[in-house]
PDB file of C-alpha atoms in Angstrom:
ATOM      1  CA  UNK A 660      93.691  97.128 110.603  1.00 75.00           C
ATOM      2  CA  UNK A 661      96.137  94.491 109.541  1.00 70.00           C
ATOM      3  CA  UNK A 662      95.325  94.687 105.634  1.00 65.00           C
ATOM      4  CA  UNK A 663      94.449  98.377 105.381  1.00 77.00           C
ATOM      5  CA  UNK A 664      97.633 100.748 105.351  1.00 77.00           C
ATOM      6  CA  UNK A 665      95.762 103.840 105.258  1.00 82.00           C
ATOM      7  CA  UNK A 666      95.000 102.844 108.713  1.00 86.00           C
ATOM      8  CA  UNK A 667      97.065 103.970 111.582  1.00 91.00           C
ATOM      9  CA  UNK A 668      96.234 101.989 115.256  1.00 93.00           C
ATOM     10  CA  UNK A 669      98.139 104.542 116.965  1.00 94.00           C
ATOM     11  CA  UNK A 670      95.060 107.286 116.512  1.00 94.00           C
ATOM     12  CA  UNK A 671      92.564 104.652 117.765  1.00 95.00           C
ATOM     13  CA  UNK A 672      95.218 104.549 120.852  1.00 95.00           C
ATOM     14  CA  UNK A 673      95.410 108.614 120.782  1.00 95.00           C
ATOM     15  CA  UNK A 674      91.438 108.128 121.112  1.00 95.00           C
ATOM     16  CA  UNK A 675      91.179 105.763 123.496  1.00 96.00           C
ATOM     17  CA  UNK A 676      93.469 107.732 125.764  1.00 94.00           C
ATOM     18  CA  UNK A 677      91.723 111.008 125.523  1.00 92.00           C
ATOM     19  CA  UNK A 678      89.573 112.491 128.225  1.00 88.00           C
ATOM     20  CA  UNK A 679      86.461 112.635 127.528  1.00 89.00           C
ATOM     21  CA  UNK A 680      87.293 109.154 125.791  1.00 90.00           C
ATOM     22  CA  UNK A 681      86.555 110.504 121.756  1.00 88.00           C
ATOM     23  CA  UNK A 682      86.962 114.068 122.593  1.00 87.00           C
ATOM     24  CA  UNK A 683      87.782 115.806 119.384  1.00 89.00           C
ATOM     25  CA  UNK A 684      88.462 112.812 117.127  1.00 94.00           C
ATOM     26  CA  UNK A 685      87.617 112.830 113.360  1.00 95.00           C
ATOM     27  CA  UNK A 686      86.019 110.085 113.360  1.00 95.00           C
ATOM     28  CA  UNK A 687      85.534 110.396 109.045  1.00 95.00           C
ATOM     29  CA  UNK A 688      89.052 110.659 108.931  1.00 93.00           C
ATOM     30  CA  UNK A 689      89.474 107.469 110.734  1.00 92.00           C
ATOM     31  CA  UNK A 690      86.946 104.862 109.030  1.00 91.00           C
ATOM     32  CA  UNK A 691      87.307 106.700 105.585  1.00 90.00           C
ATOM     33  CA  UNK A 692      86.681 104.305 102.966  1.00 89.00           C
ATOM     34  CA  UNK A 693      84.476 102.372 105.157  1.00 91.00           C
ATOM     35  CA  UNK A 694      80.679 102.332 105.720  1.00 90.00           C
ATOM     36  CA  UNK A 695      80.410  99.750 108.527  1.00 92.00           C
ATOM     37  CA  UNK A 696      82.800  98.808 111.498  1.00 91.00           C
ATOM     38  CA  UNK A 697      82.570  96.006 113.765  1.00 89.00           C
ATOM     39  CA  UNK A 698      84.550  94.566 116.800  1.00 87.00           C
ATOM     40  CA  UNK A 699      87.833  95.712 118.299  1.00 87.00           C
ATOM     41  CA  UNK A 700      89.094  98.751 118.482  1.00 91.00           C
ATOM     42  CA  UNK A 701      85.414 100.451 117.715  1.00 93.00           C
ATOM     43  CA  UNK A 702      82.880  98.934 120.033  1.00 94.00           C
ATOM     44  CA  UNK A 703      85.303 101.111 122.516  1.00 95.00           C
ATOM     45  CA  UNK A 704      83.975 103.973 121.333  1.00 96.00           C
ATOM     46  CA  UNK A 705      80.636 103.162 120.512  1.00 96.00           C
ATOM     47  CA  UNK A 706      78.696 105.803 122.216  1.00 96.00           C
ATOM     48  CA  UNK A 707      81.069 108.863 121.100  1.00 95.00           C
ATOM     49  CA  UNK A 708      80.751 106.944 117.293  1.00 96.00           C
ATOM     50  CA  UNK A 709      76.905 107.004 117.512  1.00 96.00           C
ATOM     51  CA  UNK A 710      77.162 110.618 118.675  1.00 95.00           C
ATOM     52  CA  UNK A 711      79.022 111.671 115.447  1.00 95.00           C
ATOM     53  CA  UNK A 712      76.405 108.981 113.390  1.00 95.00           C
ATOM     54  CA  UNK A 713      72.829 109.573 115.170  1.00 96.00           C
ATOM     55  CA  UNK A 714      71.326 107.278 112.445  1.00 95.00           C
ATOM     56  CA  UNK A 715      73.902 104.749 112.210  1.00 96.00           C
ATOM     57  CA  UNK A 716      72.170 101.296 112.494  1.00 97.00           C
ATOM     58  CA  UNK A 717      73.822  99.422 115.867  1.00 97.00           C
ATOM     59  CA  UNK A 718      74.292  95.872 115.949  1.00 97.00           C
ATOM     60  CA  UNK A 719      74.822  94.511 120.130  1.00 97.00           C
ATOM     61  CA  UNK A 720      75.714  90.873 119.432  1.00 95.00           C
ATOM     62  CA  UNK A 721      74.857  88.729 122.933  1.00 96.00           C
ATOM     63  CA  UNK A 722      75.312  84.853 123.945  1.00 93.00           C
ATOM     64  CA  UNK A 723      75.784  83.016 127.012  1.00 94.00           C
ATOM     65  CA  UNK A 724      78.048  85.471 129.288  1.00 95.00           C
ATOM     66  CA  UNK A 725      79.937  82.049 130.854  1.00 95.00           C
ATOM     67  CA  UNK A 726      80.682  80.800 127.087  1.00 91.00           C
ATOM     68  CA  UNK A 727      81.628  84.442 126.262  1.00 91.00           C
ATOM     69  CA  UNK A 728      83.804  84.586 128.892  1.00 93.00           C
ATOM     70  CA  UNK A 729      85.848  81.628 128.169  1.00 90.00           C
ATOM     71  CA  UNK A 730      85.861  82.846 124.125  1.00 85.00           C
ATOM     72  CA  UNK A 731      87.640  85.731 125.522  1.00 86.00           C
ATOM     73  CA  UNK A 732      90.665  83.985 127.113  1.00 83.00           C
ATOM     74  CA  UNK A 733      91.086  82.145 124.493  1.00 77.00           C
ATOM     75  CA  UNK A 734      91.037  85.146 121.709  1.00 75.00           C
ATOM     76  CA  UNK A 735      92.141  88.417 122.212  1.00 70.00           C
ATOM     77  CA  UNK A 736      92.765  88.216 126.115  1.00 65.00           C
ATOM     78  CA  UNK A 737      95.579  85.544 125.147  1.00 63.00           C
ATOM     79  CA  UNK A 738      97.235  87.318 122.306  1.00 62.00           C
ATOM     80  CA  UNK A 739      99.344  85.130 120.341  1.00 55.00           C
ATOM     81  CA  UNK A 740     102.380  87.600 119.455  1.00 55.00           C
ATOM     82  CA  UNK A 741     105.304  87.818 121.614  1.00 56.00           C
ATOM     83  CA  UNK A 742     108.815  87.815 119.824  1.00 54.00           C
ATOM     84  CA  UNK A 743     112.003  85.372 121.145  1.00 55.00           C
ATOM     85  CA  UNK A 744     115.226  84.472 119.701  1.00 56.00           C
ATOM     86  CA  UNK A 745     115.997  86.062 116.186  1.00 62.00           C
ATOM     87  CA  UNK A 746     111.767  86.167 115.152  1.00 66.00           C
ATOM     88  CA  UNK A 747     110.423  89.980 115.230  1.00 73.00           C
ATOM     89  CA  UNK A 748     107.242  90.952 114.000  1.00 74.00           C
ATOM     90  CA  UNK A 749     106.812  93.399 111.479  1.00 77.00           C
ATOM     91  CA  UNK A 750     106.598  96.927 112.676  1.00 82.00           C
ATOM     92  CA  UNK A 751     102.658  97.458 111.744  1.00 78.00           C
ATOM     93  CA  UNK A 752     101.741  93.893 113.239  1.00 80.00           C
ATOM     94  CA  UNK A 753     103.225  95.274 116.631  1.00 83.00           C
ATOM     95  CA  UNK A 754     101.786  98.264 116.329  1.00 89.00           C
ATOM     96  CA  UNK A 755      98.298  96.753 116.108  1.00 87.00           C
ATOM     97  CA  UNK A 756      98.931  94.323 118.836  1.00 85.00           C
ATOM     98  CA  UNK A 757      99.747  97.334 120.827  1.00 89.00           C
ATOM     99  CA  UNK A 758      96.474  99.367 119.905  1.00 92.00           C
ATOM    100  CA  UNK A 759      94.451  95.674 120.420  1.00 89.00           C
ATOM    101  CA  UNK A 760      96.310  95.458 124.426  1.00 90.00           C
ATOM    102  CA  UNK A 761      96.048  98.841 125.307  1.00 93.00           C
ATOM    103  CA  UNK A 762      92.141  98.671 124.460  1.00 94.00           C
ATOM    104  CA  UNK A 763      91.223  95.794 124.909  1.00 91.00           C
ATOM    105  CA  UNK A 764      93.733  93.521 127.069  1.00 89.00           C
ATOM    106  CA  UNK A 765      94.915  96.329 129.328  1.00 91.00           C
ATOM    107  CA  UNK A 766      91.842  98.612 128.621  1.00 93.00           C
ATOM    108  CA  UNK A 767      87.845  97.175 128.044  1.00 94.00           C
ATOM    109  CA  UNK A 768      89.005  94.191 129.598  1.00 93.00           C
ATOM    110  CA  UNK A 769      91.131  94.997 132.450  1.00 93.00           C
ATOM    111  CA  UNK A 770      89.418  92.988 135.000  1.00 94.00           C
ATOM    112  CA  UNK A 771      89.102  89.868 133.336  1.00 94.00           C
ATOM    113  CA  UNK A 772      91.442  87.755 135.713  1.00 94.00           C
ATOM    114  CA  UNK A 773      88.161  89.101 137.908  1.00 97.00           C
ATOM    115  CA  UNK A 774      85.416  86.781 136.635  1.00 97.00           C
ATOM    116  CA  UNK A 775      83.006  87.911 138.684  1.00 97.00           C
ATOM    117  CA  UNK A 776      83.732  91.741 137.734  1.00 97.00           C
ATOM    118  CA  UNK A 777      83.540  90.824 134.113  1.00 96.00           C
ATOM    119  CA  UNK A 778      80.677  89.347 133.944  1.00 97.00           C
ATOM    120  CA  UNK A 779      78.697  92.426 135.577  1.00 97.00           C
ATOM    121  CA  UNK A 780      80.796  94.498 133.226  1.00 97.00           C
ATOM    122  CA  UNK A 781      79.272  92.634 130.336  1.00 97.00           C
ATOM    123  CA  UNK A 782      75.802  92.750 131.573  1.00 97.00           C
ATOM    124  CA  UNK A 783      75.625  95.974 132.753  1.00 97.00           C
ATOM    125  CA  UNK A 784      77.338  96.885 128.912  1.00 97.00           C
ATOM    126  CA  UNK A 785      74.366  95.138 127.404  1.00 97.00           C
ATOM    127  CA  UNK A 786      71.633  97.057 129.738  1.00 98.00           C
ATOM    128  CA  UNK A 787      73.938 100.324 128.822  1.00 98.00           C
ATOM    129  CA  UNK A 788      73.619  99.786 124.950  1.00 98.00           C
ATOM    130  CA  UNK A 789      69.869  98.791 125.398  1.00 97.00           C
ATOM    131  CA  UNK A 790      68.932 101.946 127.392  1.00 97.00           C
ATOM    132  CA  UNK A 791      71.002 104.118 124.712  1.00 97.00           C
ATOM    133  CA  UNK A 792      70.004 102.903 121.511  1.00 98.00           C
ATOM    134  CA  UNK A 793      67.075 104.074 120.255  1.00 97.00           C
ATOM    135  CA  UNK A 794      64.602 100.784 119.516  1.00 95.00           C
ATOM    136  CA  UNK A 795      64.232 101.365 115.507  1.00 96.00           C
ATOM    137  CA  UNK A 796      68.071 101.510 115.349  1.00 97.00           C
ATOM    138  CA  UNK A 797      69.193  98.318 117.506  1.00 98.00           C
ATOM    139  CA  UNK A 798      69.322  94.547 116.427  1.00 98.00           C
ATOM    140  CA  UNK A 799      70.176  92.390 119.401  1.00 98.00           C
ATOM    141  CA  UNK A 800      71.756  89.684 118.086  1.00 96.00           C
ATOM    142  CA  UNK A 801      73.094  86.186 118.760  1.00 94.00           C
ATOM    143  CA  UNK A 802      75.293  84.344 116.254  1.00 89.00           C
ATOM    144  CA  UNK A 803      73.343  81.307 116.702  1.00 90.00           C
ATOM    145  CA  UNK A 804      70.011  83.331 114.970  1.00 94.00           C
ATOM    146  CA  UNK A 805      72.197  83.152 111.390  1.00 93.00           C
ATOM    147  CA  UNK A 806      71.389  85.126 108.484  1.00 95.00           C
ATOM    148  CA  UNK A 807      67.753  86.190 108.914  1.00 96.00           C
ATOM    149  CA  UNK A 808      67.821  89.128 111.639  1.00 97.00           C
ATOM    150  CA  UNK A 809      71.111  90.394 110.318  1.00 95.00           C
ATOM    151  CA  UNK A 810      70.226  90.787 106.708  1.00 96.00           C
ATOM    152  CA  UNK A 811      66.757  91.515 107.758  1.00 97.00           C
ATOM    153  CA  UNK A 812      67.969  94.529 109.705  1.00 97.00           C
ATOM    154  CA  UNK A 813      70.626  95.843 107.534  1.00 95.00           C
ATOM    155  CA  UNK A 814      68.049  95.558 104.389  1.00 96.00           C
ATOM    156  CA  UNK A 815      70.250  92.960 102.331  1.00 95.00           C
ATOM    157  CA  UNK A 816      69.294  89.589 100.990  1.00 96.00           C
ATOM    158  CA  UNK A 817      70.231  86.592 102.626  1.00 96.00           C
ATOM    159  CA  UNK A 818      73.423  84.754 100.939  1.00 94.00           C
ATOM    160  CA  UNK A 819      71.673  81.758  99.223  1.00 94.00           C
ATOM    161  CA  UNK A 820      74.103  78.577 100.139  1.00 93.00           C
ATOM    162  CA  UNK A 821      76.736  80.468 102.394  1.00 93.00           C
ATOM    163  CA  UNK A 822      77.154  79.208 105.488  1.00 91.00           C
ATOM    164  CA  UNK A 823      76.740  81.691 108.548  1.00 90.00           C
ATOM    165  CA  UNK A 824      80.454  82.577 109.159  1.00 84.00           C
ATOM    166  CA  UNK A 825      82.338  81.284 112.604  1.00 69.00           C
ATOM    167  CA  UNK A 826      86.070  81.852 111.626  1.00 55.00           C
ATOM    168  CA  UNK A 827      86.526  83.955 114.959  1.00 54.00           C
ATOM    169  CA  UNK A 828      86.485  80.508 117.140  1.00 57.00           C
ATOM    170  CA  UNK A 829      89.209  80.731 119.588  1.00 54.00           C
ATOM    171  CA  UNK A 830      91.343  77.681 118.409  1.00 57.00           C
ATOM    172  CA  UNK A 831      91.288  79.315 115.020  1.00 58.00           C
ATOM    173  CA  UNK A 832      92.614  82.418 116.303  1.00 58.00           C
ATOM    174  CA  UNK A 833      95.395  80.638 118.074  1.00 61.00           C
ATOM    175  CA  UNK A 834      96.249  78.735 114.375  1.00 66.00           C
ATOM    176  CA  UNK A 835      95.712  82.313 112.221  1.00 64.00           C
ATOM    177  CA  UNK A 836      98.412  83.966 114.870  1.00 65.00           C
ATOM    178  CA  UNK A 837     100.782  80.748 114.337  1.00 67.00           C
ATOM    179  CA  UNK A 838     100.469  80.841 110.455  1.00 70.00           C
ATOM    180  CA  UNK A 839     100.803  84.610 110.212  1.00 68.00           C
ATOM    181  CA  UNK A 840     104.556  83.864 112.141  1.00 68.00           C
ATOM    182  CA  UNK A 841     104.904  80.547 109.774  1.00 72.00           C
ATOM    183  CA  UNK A 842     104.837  82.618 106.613  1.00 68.00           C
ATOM    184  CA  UNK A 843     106.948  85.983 107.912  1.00 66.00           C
ATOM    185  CA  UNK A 844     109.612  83.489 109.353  1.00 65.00           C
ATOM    186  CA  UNK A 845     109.231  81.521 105.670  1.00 66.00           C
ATOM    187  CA  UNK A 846     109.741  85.311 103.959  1.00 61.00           C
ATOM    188  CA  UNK A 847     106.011  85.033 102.395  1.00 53.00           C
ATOM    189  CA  UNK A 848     104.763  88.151 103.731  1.00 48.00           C
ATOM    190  CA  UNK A 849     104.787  91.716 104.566  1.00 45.00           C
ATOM    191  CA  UNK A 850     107.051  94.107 102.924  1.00 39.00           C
ATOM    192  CA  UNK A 851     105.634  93.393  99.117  1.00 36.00           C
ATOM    193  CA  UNK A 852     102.912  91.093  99.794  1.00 36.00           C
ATOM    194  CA  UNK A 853     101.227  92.042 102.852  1.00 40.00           C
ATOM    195  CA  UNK A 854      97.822  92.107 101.917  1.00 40.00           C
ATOM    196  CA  UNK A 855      98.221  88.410  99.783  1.00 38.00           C
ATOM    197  CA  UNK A 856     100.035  87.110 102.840  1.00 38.00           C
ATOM    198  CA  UNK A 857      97.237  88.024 105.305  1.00 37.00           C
ATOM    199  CA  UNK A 858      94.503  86.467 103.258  1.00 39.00           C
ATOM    200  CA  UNK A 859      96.204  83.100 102.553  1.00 36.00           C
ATOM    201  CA  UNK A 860      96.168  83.341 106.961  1.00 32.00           C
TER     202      UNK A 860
END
């Protein structure tokens, strides 16, 4: 969402906010160019997105709900954008911290400062994607499997010497947030080198 400018948050907000939640979205219109999603803002709309793709192959990645949990309040529950003094973001960073609050933040994850209601919502999300899914099209997953089940699944070989990825830890979010307002305040980024600028983060 950040790299992409043929993407536009504001429809996945349009989406989110429609009733029934999907109703009447082109959903080719919004992942053209892509075969695969994962994460925020899609696993919102999971169910209407394997309506439109019956034979899409769904990945449910689990772990420990207590560890996942505490991940969350340290990644996108704690979003590290806010703007004081003379420092503003960018106009497409704020609109994409916007779409990521209003789904996730103020949205999926509304009850968070509930633990308690959280954790059943997580669960009970689980048991929903389990009862949906048909068998032959579901990989449950847990990060700590590595390459193996995922490639297996998705028919690919498994990278010879790579590492399984784990760039998403919540300290490392906090640091990619910080470095993404080093180099705008520096005048390394957006206007004409957005997309260099958001891989060197």
């Amino acid at each position: 969402m950040f790299l992409d400018e043929s993407q536009d948050p504001n429809l996945f907000v349009k989406a989110y906010q429609s009733s029934p939640r999907g109703e009447g979205v082109d959903w080719d219109h919004m992942f053209r160019g892509y075969d695969a999603t994962t994460d925020w803002p899609a696993a919102a709309f999971w169910e209407p997105l394997l309506k439109a793709y019956p034979s899409a192959k769904v990945i449910l990645t689990v772990r420990d709900p207590e560890s996942w949990y505490a991940s969350v309040g340290k990644t996108i529950h704690d979003l590290p954008v806010n703007e004081d003094g003379d420092f503003k973001w960018p106009e497409r960073i704020m609109a994409t911290w916007n779409m990521a609050r209003t789904i996730v933040k103020d949205g999926e994850l509304k009850l968070y400062d509930d633990k308690q209601a959280t954790l059943e919502q997580y669960t009970a999300h689980i048991s929903r994607v389990r009862e949906v899914v048909h068998e032959d099209q579901l990989l449950v997953f847990e990060a700590s499997q590595g390459w193996e089940p995922l490639c297996t699944f998705l028919g690919a070989d498994v990278p010879e010497g790579i590492p399984y990825p784990h760039v998403n830890q919540g300290t490392l979010f906090q640091d990619w947030g910080l470095k993404l307002r080093e180099m705008i305040t520096e005048g390394k980024g957006i206007v004409d080198h957005e997309t260099r600028a958001f891989q060197e983060c």
